[in-house]
């Protein structure tokens, strides 16, 4: 009978979490070796949503390929576009107008809040609390509405073009963002009351998924996953881009190295994002929203690399150009891929129930991992 | 350290290395045979301390393959790019997954997408491609898939 | 409406209460049957009527509770919930049942077919058996046995067998793990549930449900039993939430870990039976909680406030019983939509390291209170 249910001779139980499983938001496939309830090994199997965006981009022009990248980490579509636009601008040496820079930062931070909101709801649902999901989506909806007015889309906005922005802001943009800030400041305290202070929640999170500082660096973790282990990894601070060097904000660091630390990072990061938006929303300079660029962009021969901080961590765009209208090779260094590689290390020896907490706090977005 | 200092330091460590300073960061070309020992030095040397491998990829130049390692130091915040030419017929290079653990996944990706064989890799299996994938490596320039690839 | 009119027209009160007294209805039926048939036949017919009544109550409760859960969830989650099928969405659970009825009930290939198909029926049978000693209203009880409380504790433990059976027979690893979790969980929490029930047994000195309710005529145990009863009431609510596999103790079907736990492989009506059994069990444990701690069908009385007590007496006993029960059900639903889930080791720690020692000590305390007569 034991052979029938798939145990190996050592008495291990191998179960599949995914590709269709409520714990994985998307089509991640984890093969888990269990000893009773204790995890012995986690093996990710990827590729269920691999669209080979890198290969696709090799046949798209520099104006076209940006739109494909919205589909990588769809929760931080703006930030992906930002990285790509910046990489092309770096190669072409285009000076982006100040107005576009500021709007880009505001949009990026709104995206970050929206992404963290979705993460917060989904993670709470993973560990068994259903209600936060709806509460998070209520506020996320407001951001989506703001995005929709200006960009015309709610998820894959494609608002950034090389040299600036696709179009100017909607006239109501500033008013709506200010309304949102007021609302959100009130709601984030509500989130803390509902989830953060809950004793069951803290017990589920504290000490779970331990990732030491050395391991976090070695596994190439970035974003909240690394900052939860005390690694200074905020690209916005380390290698400032756009107008991040002109705004006041703190790099959020926690030293808990566990899931609770990663959770707190994201909650505190939302507050920092609000702080950035508050500083910029009244100071959007007048001027062009787009630099004058040639109709056909040709990057000079060479290699260009840009790094930005998405909601999940460091996104790198590496363009190898041969001087043509399309990239010769393009590589997206996605944060999720590296963060996922640490999962096996974190999960070994913990309980099956902890795995969802770890996956939740790593904030895995599968199209980001698979690309 | 700035690029000049890095250059002198690395020239000491590996005299065979050649440099290319056209890009933003210092590019260092190394032979595949030198790579493993050099990588260990880059990671462990106290004045370099390249502990963060933030990008690992491969470029198919048709005549040869080129491995690209982007390294950064979380202590000194300097970056370098290591490049290594591989033979297109038999691409082989030592794995660095025991130096930078993130390399394990990135090397598996390069293995299946470009067909680079990483020597002494702990678990060199297909990661993204479906099990039992046969045929060419999808990210190579000569890869053709008449059904799924659309020529623009 | 009914209640307000009852307060407004005192002269019709007595009649109204009479009309709503289930005791009169049941004794009228009893008398009529005994006059018409010989006693054996009368007994058989009474049993058939009781059976039909239980099945009917089952169906109604299932539908009402599923709808209630969804509406409560929606309310907590700032959304509307089912509101399209019938007035206020009242027919929603009917429609769901109909859908489940016509769905194919699949049996997986490698499953132990006999046990796989038996398990949901065991779950249902246990839930039905538990209906027997519950006093739904004054004098309205299927079987007023002298060991009612013991019977409830004993029969409710059989529930775990159906879950283990389902998990084992499904030939599915998620199911097996869910069943094992559930087994560990139910067996553990049975202890504190039992001990907190014992507190009341000690105070009352009887295992008979009617005796326990009658002992609360001058005040519910939760009010007059001092601290020990309040502690045991809290422990009881925690333990029965765990026993019925409800969040935050729903590890047996923790969907983010085990897809659906022990009923992963069930579909159609077999799944519906598990689903129904879960809700019926929630109802039953809440009914028991209401009976033991909140006085069952006893109206709410305050000391010597004669007028107030009198007014309370006019509310039918069945309304009191169902009101209290549904209040407890609401509390348990509230838990579900608020708390995250515990981990298996935390769950067992909570029971063995905290609840069990506390309830053991609490039982001693309750015994002291009972012996010294400190309760009101």
Coordinates of C-alpha atoms in Angstrom, one line a residue, chain C:
Chain C
X1 CA -42.9 41.3 13.7
X2 CA -44.3 38.4 15.6
X3 CA -42.3 39.3 18.7
X4 CA -43.3 42.9 18.7
X5 CA -46.9 42.1 18.3
X6 CA -46.5 39.7 21.2
X7 CA -45.3 42.5 23.4
X8 CA -48.0 44.9 22.2
X9 CA -51.0 42.6 22.8
X10 CA -50.6 40.9 26.2
X11 CA -53.9 39.2 26.1
X12 CA -53.0 37.2 23.0
X13 CA -49.7 36.3 24.5
X14 CA -50.6 33.1 26.2
X15 CA -52.3 31.8 23.1
X16 CA -49.4 32.7 20.9
X17 CA -47.0 31.0 23.2
X18 CA -49.2 27.9 23.3
X19 CA -49.4 27.9 19.6
X20 CA -45.6 28.0 19.3
X21 CA -44.9 25.5 22.0
X22 CA -43.5 22.4 20.3
X23 CA -44.2 20.3 23.3
X24 CA -47.9 20.6 22.8
X25 CA -47.6 19.7 19.2
X26 CA -45.5 16.6 19.9
X27 CA -47.6 15.5 22.8
X28 CA -50.8 16.0 20.7
X29 CA -49.3 13.8 18.0
X30 CA -48.3 11.2 20.6
X31 CA -51.7 11.1 22.2
X32 CA -53.5 10.9 18.9
X33 CA -51.3 8.0 17.7
X34 CA -51.7 6.1 20.9
X35 CA -55.5 6.5 20.8
X36 CA -55.6 5.4 17.1
X37 CA -53.1 2.6 17.0
X38 CA -51.8 0.1 19.5
X39 CA -48.7 1.2 21.4
X40 CA -46.2 -0.7 19.3
X41 CA -47.4 0.8 16.0
X42 CA -47.6 4.2 17.6
X43 CA -44.0 3.9 18.6
X44 CA -42.9 2.8 15.1
X45 CA -44.8 5.6 13.5
X46 CA -43.4 8.1 15.9
X47 CA -39.9 6.9 15.0
X48 CA -40.6 7.3 11.3
X49 CA -41.9 10.8 11.9
X50 CA -38.8 11.6 14.0
X51 CA -36.5 10.2 11.3
X52 CA -38.2 12.3 8.6
X53 CA -38.1 15.3 10.9
X54 CA -34.4 14.9 11.4
X55 CA -33.7 14.5 7.7
X56 CA -35.8 17.5 7.0
X57 CA -34.0 19.5 9.6
X58 CA -30.8 18.4 8.1
X59 CA -31.6 19.6 4.7
X60 CA -33.0 22.9 5.9
X61 CA -30.0 23.5 8.2
X62 CA -27.5 22.7 5.5
X63 CA -29.1 25.1 3.1
X64 CA -29.5 27.8 5.7
X65 CA -26.0 27.5 7.1
X66 CA -24.2 27.4 3.8
X67 CA -26.1 30.6 2.8
X68 CA -25.4 32.1 6.2
X69 CA -21.7 31.4 5.9
X70 CA -21.5 33.0 2.5
X71 CA -23.4 36.0 3.6
X72 CA -21.3 36.4 6.7
X73 CA -18.1 36.0 4.7
X74 CA -19.3 38.6 2.2
X75 CA -20.2 41.0 5.0
X76 CA -16.7 40.6 6.5
X77 CA -15.1 41.0 3.1
X78 CA -16.9 44.1 2.0
X79 CA -18.8 42.4 -0.8
X80 CA -22.4 41.4 -1.4
X81 CA -22.4 37.6 -1.5
X82 CA -25.0 35.5 -3.2
X83 CA -28.0 37.8 -4.0
X84 CA -29.3 36.7 -7.4
X85 CA -31.0 33.3 -7.0
X86 CA -34.4 33.9 -5.4
X87 CA -35.2 36.8 -3.0
X88 CA -32.0 38.0 -1.3
X89 CA -30.2 35.0 -2.8
X90 CA -32.1 32.6 -0.5
X91 CA -32.3 29.9 -3.2
X92 CA -28.6 30.0 -3.8
X93 CA -27.8 26.9 -1.8
X94 CA -30.7 25.1 -3.4
X95 CA -29.2 25.8 -6.8
X96 CA -25.8 24.6 -5.5
X97 CA -27.3 21.4 -4.2
X98 CA -29.0 20.8 -7.5
X99 CA -25.8 21.3 -9.3
X100 CA -23.9 18.9 -7.0
X101 CA -26.7 16.4 -7.3
X102 CA -26.4 16.2 -11.1
X103 CA -22.6 16.1 -11.1
X104 CA -20.8 12.9 -11.7
X105 CA -19.6 11.3 -8.5
X106 CA -16.2 10.1 -9.5
X107 CA -14.2 7.4 -7.8
X108 CA -10.5 7.5 -8.5
X109 CA -8.9 4.5 -10.1
X110 CA -6.6 3.4 -7.4
X111 CA -9.1 4.1 -4.6
X112 CA -10.5 1.6 -2.2
X113 CA -13.9 1.8 -3.7
X114 CA -15.9 0.5 -0.7
X115 CA -14.3 2.7 1.9
X116 CA -14.2 5.7 -0.5
X117 CA -17.9 5.5 -1.0
X118 CA -18.7 4.7 2.6
X119 CA -16.8 7.6 4.2
X120 CA -19.3 10.4 3.4
X121 CA -22.2 8.3 4.7
X122 CA -20.4 7.7 8.0
X123 CA -19.8 11.4 8.3
X124 CA -23.6 12.0 7.7
X125 CA -24.6 9.2 10.0
X126 CA -22.5 10.6 12.9
X127 CA -24.0 14.0 12.4
X128 CA -27.5 12.5 12.4
X129 CA -26.9 10.4 15.5
X130 CA -25.8 13.5 17.3
X131 CA -29.2 15.1 16.8
X132 CA -30.8 12.6 19.2
X133 CA -30.2 14.1 22.6
X134 CA -30.4 17.8 21.6
X135 CA -33.3 19.6 23.2
X136 CA -34.6 21.9 20.5
X137 CA -37.2 23.4 22.7
X138 CA -38.9 22.9 26.0
X139 CA -39.8 19.2 26.2
X140 CA -38.9 18.8 22.5
X141 CA -36.2 16.2 22.3
X142 CA -35.8 13.0 20.3
X143 CA -34.3 10.9 23.1
X144 CA -33.8 12.3 26.6
X145 CA -31.3 9.7 27.7
X146 CA -29.7 9.9 31.1
X147 CA -26.1 9.9 29.6
X148 CA -26.8 12.5 27.0
X149 CA -23.5 14.4 27.4
X150 CA -21.4 11.2 27.4
X151 CA -23.3 10.1 24.3
X152 CA -22.5 13.3 22.5
X153 CA -18.8 13.0 23.4
X154 CA -18.6 9.4 22.4
X155 CA -20.5 9.7 19.1
X156 CA -18.8 12.8 17.9
X157 CA -15.4 11.0 18.1
X158 CA -16.6 8.6 15.4
X159 CA -16.4 11.6 13.0
X160 CA -12.7 11.2 12.8
X161 CA -13.1 7.7 11.4
X162 CA -14.9 8.9 8.4
X163 CA -12.2 11.5 7.7
X164 CA -9.4 8.9 8.1
X165 CA -11.4 6.6 5.9
X166 CA -11.8 9.2 3.2
X167 CA -8.2 10.2 3.3
X168 CA -6.9 6.7 3.2
X169 CA -9.2 5.3 0.6
X170 CA -8.7 8.2 -1.8
X171 CA -5.2 7.0 -2.7
X172 CA -4.1 10.6 -2.9
X173 CA -1.2 12.0 -1.0
X174 CA -3.0 15.3 -0.2
X175 CA -5.9 13.4 1.2
X176 CA -3.7 11.1 3.2
X177 CA -1.9 14.0 4.8
X178 CA -5.1 15.9 5.4
X179 CA -6.6 12.8 7.1
X180 CA -3.5 12.3 9.3
X181 CA -3.6 15.9 10.3
X182 CA -7.3 15.7 11.0
X183 CA -6.8 12.5 13.0
X184 CA -4.2 14.1 15.2
X185 CA -6.2 17.2 15.6
X186 CA -9.6 15.7 16.4
X187 CA -8.2 13.2 18.9
X188 CA -6.3 16.0 20.7
X189 CA -9.0 18.5 20.9
X190 CA -11.5 15.9 22.0
X191 CA -9.7 16.0 25.3
X192 CA -10.2 19.7 26.1
X193 CA -13.7 19.7 24.7
X194 CA -14.5 16.7 26.9
X195 CA -12.9 18.3 30.0
X196 CA -14.7 21.6 29.5
X197 CA -18.0 19.7 29.2
X198 CA -17.1 17.9 32.4
X199 CA -17.0 21.2 34.2
X200 CA -20.7 21.6 33.6
X201 CA -21.3 18.0 34.5
X202 CA -19.5 18.5 37.8
X203 CA -21.5 21.7 38.5
X204 CA -24.8 20.1 37.6
X205 CA -24.2 16.6 38.9
X206 CA -25.9 15.0 35.9
X207 CA -25.2 13.8 32.4
X208 CA -28.7 14.3 31.4
X209 CA -29.3 17.2 29.0
X210 CA -32.7 18.0 30.5
X211 CA -31.2 18.2 34.0
X212 CA -28.5 20.4 32.8
X213 CA -30.9 22.8 31.2
X214 CA -33.2 22.8 34.2
X215 CA -30.3 23.6 36.5
X216 CA -29.9 26.8 34.5
X217 CA -33.5 28.0 35.1
X218 CA -32.2 30.7 37.5
X219 CA -29.3 31.7 35.4
X220 CA -27.1 30.3 32.6
X221 CA -24.0 28.6 33.7
X222 CA -21.8 31.0 31.9
X223 CA -23.1 33.7 34.2
X224 CA -23.5 31.9 37.5
X225 CA -20.6 29.5 37.3
X226 CA -17.9 32.1 38.1
X227 CA -14.5 32.0 36.3
X228 CA -14.2 28.3 35.8
X229 CA -17.2 28.2 33.6
X230 CA -16.1 31.2 31.6
X231 CA -12.7 29.6 31.0
X232 CA -14.2 26.3 30.0
X233 CA -16.7 28.1 27.7
X234 CA -13.8 29.7 25.9
X235 CA -11.8 26.4 25.7
X236 CA -15.0 24.7 24.5
X237 CA -15.4 27.1 21.7
X238 CA -11.8 26.8 20.7
X239 CA -11.8 23.0 20.9
X240 CA -15.0 22.5 18.9
X241 CA -13.8 24.9 16.2
X242 CA -10.8 22.6 15.9
X243 CA -13.0 19.4 16.1
X244 CA -15.1 20.5 13.3
X245 CA -12.1 21.4 11.2
X246 CA -13.0 25.0 10.8
X247 CA -10.5 27.8 10.3
X248 CA -8.2 28.7 12.0
X249 CA -7.9 25.0 12.6
X250 CA -8.8 23.8 9.1
X251 CA -5.5 22.0 8.6
X252 CA -7.3 18.9 7.3
X253 CA -8.4 20.8 4.3
X254 CA -5.8 23.6 4.3
X255 CA -6.3 24.6 0.6
X256 CA -3.1 26.4 0.2
X257 CA -1.1 23.4 1.4
X258 CA -3.2 20.3 0.6
X259 CA -5.6 21.6 -2.1
X260 CA -8.6 20.3 -0.3
X261 CA -7.2 17.8 2.2
X262 CA -9.2 14.7 2.9
X263 CA -12.0 15.5 0.4
X264 CA -9.7 16.3 -2.6
X265 CA -10.9 13.4 -4.6
X266 CA -14.6 13.7 -3.8
X267 CA -17.0 15.2 -6.2
X268 CA -20.7 15.5 -6.7
X269 CA -23.0 14.4 -4.0
X270 CA -20.3 12.6 -2.1
X271 CA -18.5 15.9 -1.7
X272 CA -21.8 17.6 -0.8
X273 CA -22.3 15.1 2.0
X274 CA -19.0 16.0 3.6
X275 CA -19.8 19.6 3.1
X276 CA -23.2 19.2 4.7
X277 CA -21.8 17.1 7.5
X278 CA -19.3 19.9 8.3
X279 CA -22.1 22.4 8.6
X280 CA -24.3 20.1 10.6
X281 CA -21.4 19.4 12.9
X282 CA -20.9 23.1 13.4
X283 CA -24.6 23.4 14.2
X284 CA -24.5 20.5 16.7
X285 CA -21.4 21.7 18.6
X286 CA -22.9 25.1 18.8
X287 CA -26.2 23.6 20.0
X288 CA -24.3 21.7 22.7
X289 CA -22.4 24.8 23.6
X290 CA -25.6 26.7 23.9
X291 CA -27.2 23.9 25.9
X292 CA -24.4 23.5 28.4
X293 CA -23.2 27.1 28.9
X294 CA -26.0 29.3 27.7
X295 CA -29.0 27.5 29.1
X296 CA -30.3 25.7 26.0
X297 CA -33.9 26.8 25.6
X298 CA -34.0 28.6 28.9
X299 CA -35.0 32.3 28.6
X300 CA -32.7 35.0 29.8
X301 CA -33.5 35.9 33.4
X302 CA -32.0 38.5 35.6
X303 CA -32.3 37.9 39.4
X304 CA -35.6 39.3 40.7
X305 CA -36.6 41.6 37.8
X306 CA -40.0 39.9 37.6
X307 CA -41.4 42.0 34.8
X308 CA -38.3 41.5 32.7
X309 CA -38.2 37.8 33.4
X310 CA -41.8 37.5 32.5
X311 CA -41.4 39.3 29.2
X312 CA -38.5 37.0 28.4
X313 CA -40.7 34.0 29.2
X314 CA -43.0 34.9 26.4
X315 CA -40.4 34.4 23.8
X316 CA -40.8 30.8 22.6
X317 CA -38.2 28.3 23.9
X318 CA -37.3 27.2 20.4
X319 CA -36.5 30.8 19.5
X320 CA -34.2 31.0 22.5
X321 CA -32.5 27.8 21.6
X322 CA -32.0 28.6 17.9
X323 CA -31.0 32.2 18.7
X324 CA -28.2 31.1 21.0
X325 CA -27.1 28.4 18.7
X326 CA -26.9 30.7 15.7
X327 CA -25.1 33.3 17.7
X328 CA -22.4 30.7 18.5
X329 CA -22.3 29.7 14.8
X330 CA -21.9 33.3 13.9
X331 CA -18.9 33.5 16.3
X332 CA -17.3 30.5 14.7
X333 CA -17.8 31.9 11.2
X334 CA -16.4 35.1 12.4
X335 CA -13.2 33.2 13.5
X336 CA -13.0 31.7 10.1
X337 CA -13.0 34.9 8.1
X338 CA -10.7 36.7 10.5
X339 CA -7.8 34.5 11.5
X340 CA -5.0 32.9 9.6
X341 CA -4.5 29.2 9.8
X342 CA -2.2 27.6 12.4
X343 CA 0.6 25.3 11.6
X344 CA 0.3 21.6 12.6
X345 CA 2.9 21.7 15.3
X346 CA 1.5 25.0 16.7
X347 CA -2.0 23.4 16.7
X348 CA -0.8 20.5 18.7
X349 CA 1.3 22.7 21.0
X350 CA -1.8 24.8 21.7
X351 CA -3.7 21.8 22.7
X352 CA -1.2 19.7 24.7
X353 CA 0.8 22.5 26.2
X354 CA -1.9 25.1 26.9
X355 CA -5.5 24.1 26.6
X356 CA -5.2 20.6 28.2
X357 CA -3.3 21.7 31.3
X358 CA -5.6 24.8 31.7
X359 CA -8.7 22.7 31.3
X360 CA -7.5 20.1 33.8
X361 CA -6.7 22.8 36.4
X362 CA -10.0 24.4 35.5
X363 CA -11.9 21.2 36.2
X364 CA -10.3 21.1 39.7
X365 CA -11.4 24.6 40.2
X366 CA -14.9 23.9 39.0
X367 CA -15.0 20.9 41.4
X368 CA -14.0 23.1 44.3
X369 CA -16.7 25.6 43.3
X370 CA -19.3 22.9 43.1
X371 CA -18.3 21.3 46.4
X372 CA -18.2 24.6 48.3
X373 CA -21.3 25.9 46.5
X374 CA -19.7 29.1 45.4
X375 CA -21.7 29.4 42.3
X376 CA -25.0 31.3 42.4

